[in-house]
mmCIF file of C-alpha atoms in Angstrom:
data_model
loop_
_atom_site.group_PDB
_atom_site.id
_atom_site.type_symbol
_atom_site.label_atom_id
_atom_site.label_comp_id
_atom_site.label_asym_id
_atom_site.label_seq_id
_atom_site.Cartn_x
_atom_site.Cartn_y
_atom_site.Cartn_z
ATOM 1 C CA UNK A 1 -21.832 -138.282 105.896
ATOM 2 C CA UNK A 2 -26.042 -139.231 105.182
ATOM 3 C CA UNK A 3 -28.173 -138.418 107.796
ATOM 4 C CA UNK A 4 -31.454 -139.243 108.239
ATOM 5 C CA UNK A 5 -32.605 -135.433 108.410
ATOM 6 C CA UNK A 6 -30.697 -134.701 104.882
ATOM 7 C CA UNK A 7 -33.037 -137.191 103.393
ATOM 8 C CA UNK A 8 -36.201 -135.478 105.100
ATOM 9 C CA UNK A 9 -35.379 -132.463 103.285
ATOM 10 C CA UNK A 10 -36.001 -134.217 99.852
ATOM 11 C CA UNK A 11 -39.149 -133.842 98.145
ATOM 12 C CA UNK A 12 -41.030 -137.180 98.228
ATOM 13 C CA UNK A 13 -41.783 -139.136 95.556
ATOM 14 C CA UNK A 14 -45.002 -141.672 94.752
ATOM 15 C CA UNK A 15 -44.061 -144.943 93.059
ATOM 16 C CA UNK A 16 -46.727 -146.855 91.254
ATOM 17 C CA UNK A 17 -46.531 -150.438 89.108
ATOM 18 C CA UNK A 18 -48.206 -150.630 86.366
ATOM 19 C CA UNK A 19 -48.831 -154.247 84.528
ATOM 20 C CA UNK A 20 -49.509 -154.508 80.673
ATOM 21 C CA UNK A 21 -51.319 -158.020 81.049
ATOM 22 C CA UNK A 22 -50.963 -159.687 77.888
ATOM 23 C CA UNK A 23 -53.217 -163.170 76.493
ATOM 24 C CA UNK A 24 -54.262 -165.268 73.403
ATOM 25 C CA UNK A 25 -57.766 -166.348 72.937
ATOM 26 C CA UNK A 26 -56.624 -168.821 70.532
ATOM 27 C CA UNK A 27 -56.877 -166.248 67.603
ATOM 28 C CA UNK A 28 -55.929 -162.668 68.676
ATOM 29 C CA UNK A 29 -53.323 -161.210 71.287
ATOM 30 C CA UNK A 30 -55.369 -159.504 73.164
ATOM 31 C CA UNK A 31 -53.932 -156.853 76.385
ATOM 32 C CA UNK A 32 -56.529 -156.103 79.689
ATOM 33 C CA UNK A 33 -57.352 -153.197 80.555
ATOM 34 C CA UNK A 34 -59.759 -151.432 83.528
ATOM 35 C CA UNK A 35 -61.840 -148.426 83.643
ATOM 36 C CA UNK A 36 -60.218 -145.760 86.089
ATOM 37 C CA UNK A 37 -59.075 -142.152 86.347
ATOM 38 C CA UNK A 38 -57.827 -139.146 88.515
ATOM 39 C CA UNK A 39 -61.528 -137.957 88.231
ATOM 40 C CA UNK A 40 -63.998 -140.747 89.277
ATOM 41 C CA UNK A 41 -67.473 -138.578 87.119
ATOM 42 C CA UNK A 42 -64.733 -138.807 84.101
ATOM 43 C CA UNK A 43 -63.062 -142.292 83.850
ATOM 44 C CA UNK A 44 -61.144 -143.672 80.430
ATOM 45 C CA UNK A 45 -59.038 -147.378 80.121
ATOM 46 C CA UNK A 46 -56.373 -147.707 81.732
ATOM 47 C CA UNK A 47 -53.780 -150.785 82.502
ATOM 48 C CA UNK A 48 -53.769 -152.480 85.806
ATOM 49 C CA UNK A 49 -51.716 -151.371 88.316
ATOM 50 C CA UNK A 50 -50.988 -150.677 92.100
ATOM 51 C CA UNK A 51 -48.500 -148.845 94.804
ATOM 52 C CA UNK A 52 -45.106 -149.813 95.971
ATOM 53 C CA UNK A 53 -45.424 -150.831 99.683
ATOM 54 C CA UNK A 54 -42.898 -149.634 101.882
ATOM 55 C CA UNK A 55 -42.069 -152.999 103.247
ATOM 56 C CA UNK A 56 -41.451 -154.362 99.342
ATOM 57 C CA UNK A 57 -39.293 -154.777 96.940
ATOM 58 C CA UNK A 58 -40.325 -153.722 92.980
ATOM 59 C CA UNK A 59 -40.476 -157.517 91.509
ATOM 60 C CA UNK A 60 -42.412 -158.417 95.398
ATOM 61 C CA UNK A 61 -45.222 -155.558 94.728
ATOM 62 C CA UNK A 62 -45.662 -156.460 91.472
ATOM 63 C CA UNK A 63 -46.155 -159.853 92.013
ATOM 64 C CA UNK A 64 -48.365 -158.754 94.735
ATOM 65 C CA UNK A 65 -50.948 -156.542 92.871
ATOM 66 C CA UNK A 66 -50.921 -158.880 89.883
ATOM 67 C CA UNK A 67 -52.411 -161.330 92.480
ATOM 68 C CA UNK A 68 -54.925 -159.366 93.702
ATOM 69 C CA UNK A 69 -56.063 -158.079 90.505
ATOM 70 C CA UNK A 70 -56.273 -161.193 89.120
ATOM 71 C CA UNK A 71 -56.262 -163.647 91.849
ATOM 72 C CA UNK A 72 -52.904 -165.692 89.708
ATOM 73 C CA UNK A 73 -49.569 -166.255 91.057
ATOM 74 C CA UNK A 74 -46.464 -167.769 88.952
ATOM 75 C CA UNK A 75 -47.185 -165.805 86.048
ATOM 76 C CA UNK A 76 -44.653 -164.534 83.707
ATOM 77 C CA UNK A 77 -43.992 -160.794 85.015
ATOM 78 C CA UNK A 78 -40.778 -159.022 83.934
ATOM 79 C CA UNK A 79 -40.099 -155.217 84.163
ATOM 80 C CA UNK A 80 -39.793 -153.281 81.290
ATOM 81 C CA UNK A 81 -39.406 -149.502 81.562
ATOM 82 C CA UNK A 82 -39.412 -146.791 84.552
ATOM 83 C CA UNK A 83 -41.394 -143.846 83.100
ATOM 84 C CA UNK A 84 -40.708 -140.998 85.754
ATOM 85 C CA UNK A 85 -41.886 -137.763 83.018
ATOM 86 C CA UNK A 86 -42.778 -134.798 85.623
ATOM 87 C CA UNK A 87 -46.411 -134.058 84.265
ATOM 88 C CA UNK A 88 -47.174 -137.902 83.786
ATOM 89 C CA UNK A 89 -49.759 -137.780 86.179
ATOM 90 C CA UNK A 90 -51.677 -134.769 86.969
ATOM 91 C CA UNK A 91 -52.058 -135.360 90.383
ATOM 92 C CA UNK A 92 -49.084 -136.044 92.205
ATOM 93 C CA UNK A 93 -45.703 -136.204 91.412
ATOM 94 C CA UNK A 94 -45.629 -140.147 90.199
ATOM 95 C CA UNK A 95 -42.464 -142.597 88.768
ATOM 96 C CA UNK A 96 -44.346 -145.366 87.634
ATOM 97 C CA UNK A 97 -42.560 -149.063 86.699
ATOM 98 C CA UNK A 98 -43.759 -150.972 84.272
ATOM 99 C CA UNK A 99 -43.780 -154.653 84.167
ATOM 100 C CA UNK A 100 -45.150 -157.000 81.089
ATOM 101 C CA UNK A 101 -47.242 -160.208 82.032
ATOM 102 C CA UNK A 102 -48.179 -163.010 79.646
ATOM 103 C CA UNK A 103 -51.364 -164.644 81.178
ATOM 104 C CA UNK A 104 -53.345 -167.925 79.739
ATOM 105 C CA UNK A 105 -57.225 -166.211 79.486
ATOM 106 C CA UNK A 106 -58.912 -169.298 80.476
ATOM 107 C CA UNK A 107 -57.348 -168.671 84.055
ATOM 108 C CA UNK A 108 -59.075 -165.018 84.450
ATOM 109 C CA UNK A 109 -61.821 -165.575 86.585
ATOM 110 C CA UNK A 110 -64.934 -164.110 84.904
ATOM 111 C CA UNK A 111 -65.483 -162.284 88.118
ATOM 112 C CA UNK A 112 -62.141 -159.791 87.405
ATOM 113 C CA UNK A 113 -64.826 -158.120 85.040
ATOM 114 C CA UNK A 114 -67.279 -157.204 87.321
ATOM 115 C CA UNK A 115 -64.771 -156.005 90.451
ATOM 116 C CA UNK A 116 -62.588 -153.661 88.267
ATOM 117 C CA UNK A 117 -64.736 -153.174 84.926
ATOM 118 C CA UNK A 118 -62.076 -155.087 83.153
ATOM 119 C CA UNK A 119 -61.973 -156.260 79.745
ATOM 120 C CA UNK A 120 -59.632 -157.631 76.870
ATOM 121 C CA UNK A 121 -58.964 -156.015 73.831
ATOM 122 C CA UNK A 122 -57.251 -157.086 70.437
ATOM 123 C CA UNK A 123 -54.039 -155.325 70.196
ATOM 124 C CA UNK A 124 -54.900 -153.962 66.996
ATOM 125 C CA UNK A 125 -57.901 -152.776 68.597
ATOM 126 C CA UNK A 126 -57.218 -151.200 71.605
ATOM 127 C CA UNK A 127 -59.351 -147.680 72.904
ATOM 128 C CA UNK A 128 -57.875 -144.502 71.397
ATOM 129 C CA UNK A 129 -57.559 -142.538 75.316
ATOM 130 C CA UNK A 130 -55.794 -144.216 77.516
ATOM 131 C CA UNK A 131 -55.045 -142.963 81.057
ATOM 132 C CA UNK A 132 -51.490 -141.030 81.528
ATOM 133 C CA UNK A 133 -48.940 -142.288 79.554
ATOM 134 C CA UNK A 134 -50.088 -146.080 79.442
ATOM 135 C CA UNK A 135 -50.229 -146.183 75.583
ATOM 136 C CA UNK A 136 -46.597 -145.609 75.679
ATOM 137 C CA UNK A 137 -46.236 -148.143 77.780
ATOM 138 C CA UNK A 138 -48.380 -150.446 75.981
ATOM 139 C CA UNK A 139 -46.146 -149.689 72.411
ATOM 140 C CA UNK A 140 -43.256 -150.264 74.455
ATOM 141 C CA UNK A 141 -44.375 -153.378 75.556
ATOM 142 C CA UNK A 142 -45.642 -155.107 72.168
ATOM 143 C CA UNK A 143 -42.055 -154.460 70.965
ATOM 144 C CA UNK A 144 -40.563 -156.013 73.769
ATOM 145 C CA UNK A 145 -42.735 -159.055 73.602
ATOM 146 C CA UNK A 146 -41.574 -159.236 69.682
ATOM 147 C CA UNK A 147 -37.986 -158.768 70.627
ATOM 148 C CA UNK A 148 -38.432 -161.474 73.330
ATOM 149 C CA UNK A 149 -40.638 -164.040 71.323
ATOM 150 C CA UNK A 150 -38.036 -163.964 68.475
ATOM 151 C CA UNK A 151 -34.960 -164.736 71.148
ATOM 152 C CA UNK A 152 -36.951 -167.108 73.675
ATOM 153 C CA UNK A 153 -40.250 -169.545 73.983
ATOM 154 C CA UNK A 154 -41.761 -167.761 76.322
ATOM 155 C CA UNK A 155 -45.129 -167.561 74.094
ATOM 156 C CA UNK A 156 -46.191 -171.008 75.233
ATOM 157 C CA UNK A 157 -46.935 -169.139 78.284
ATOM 158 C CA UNK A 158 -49.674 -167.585 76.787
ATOM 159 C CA UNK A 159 -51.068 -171.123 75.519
ATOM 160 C CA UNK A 160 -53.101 -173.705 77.979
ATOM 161 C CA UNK A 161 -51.231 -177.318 79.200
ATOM 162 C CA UNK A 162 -51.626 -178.647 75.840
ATOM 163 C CA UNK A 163 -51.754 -177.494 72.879
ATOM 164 C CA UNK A 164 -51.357 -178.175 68.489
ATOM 165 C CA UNK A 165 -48.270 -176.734 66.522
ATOM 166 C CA UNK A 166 -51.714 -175.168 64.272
ATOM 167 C CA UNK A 167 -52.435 -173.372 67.598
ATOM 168 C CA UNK A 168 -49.006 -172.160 68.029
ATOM 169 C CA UNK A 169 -48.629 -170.885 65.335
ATOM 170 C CA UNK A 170 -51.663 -168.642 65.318
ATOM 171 C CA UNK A 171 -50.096 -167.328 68.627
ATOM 172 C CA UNK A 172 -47.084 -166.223 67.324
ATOM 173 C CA UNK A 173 -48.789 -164.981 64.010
ATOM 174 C CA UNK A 174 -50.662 -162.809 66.398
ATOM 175 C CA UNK A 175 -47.444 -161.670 68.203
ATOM 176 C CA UNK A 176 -45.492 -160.872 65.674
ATOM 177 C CA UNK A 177 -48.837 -159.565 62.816
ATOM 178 C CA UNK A 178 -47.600 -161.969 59.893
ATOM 179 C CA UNK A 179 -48.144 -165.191 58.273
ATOM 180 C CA UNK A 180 -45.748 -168.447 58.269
ATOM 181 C CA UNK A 181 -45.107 -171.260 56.071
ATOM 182 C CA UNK A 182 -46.867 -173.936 58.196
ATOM 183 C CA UNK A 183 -44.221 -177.136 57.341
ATOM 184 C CA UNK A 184 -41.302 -174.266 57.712
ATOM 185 C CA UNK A 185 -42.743 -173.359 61.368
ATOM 186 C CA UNK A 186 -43.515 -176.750 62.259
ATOM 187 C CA UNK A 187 -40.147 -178.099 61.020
ATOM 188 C CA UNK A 188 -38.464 -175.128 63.110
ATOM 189 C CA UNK A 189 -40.156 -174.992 66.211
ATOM 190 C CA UNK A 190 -39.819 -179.440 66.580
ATOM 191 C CA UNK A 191 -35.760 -178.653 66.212
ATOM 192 C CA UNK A 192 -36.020 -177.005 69.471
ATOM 193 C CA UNK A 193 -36.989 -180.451 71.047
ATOM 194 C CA UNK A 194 -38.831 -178.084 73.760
ATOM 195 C CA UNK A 195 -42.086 -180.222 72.863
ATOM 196 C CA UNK A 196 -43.382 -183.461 73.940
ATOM 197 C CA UNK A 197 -46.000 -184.734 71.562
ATOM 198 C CA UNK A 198 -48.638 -186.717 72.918
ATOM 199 C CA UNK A 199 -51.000 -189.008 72.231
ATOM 200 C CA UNK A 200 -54.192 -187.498 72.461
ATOM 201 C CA UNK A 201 -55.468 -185.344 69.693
ATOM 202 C CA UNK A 202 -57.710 -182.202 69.375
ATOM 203 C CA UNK A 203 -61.454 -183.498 69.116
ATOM 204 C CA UNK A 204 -62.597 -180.231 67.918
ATOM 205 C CA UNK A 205 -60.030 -180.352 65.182
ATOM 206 C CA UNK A 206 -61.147 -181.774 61.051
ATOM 207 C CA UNK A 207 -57.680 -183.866 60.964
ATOM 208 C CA UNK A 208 -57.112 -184.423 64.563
ATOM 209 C CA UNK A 209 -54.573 -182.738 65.831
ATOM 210 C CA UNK A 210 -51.869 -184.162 67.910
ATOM 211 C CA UNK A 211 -51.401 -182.322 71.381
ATOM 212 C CA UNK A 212 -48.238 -180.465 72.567
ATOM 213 C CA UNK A 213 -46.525 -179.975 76.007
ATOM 214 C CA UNK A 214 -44.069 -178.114 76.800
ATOM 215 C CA UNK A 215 -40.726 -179.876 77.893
ATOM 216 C CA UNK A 216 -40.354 -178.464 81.154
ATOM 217 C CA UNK A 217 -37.034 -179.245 82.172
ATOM 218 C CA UNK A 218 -35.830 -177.909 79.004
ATOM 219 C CA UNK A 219 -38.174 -174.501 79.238
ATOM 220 C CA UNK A 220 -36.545 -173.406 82.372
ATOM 221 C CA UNK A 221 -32.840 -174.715 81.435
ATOM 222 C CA UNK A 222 -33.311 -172.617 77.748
ATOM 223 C CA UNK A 223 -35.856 -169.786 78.389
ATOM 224 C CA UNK A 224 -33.041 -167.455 79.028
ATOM 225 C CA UNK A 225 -30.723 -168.543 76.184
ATOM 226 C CA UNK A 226 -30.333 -167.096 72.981
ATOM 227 C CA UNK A 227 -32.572 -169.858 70.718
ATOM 228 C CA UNK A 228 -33.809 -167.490 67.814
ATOM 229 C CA UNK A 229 -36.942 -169.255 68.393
ATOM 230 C CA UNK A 230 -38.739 -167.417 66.049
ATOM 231 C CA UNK A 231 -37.805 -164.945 63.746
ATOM 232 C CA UNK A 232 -39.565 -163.464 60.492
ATOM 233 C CA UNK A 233 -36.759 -164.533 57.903
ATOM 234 C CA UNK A 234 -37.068 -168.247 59.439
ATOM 235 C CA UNK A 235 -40.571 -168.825 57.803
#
């Protein structure tokens, strides 16, 4: 029989929630990282994160401290890995969670920069030190976004309202490192009717570009079916 005095005699446990924050500047996937540290004199990048709350559930609290890191809500958040490694963190005993979040950069305010000495980096770019064991987390990540961006279109939630097939493919060009066959991608990603073409066009753009939007309805009936939206021997 469990008793409440059984589970006082276990050694407690810190749970933290760390977020790799993923966007697209229009050329380069780029991931967001802070300054922070165990030591404040000796501080290296690090991804965002916070604490579980007692009163929470894991998918609440991450929600929660994506908000106020970032000041966005209704962003695409999913868990990805529990890394619970005793010497993780040097400090305390610490299981941290990791969840993966694809963000649209124009939404950061410019003022996360300045609060938490954030900044985005190019994947292929990232700082060599990272805090803990976040570059594991990162790697993990990048292949889960792959693995998930070849299944699923859940890139255009990396893109703004509207958007050009050019522009989408550049995005998942960055995703996935590679080039495509532009009439082969366009020809493959109109099959999915998830697009609504509109009639305005991209002013900045030589041609004039027709504008995209995603077909909602459709997003959220198909963005958890198998599609094989994209995949590298489809191009």
């Amino acid at each position: 029989m469990l008793d409440k005095a059984s589970y006082n005699k276990q050694p407690k446990c810190l749970v933290a929630l760390d977020s790799i924050i993923f966007g697209f500047d229009g050329e380069q996937l780029k991931i967001l990282l802070v300054k922070r540290g165990p030591n404040p004199t000796l501080q290296t990048w690090s991804l965002m994160g916070g604490w579980l709350a007692p009163n929470e559930n894991l998918e609440r609290s991450a929600e929660r401290i994506l908000f106020e890191l970032t000041g966005l809500k209704n962003v695409y958040l999913e868990q990805l890995y529990t890394f619970g490694d005793v010497d993780r963190d040097p400090i305390e005993r610490t299981v941290s969670v990791a969840y993966f979040a694809l963000i649209n950069i124009e939404h950061i305010d410019s003022t996360l920069s300045q609060a938490y000495h954030a900044e985005w980096f190019p994947v292929s770019e990232m700082p060599k030190e990272l805090l803990f064991d976040h570059r594991q987390m990162i790697d993990l990540a990048i292949n889960k976004l792959r693995y998930k961006a070849a299944l699923h279109p859940l890139g255009f939630e990396l893109l703004p309202e509207k958007f050009t097939i050019p522009q989408l493919q550049k995005l998942y060009e960055a995703i996935f490192q590679t080039t495509f066959d532009k009439r082969n991608f366009s020809r493959k990603i109109l099959s999915t009717r998830l697009l609504v073409k509109l009639k305005e066009k991209q002013k900045s753009s030589k041609k004039g570009a027709y504008l995209y939007q995603v077909d909602q309805e459709r997003y959220e009936t198909y963005s958890n079916s198998f599609l094989n939206f994209v995949s590298n021997s489809a191009f």
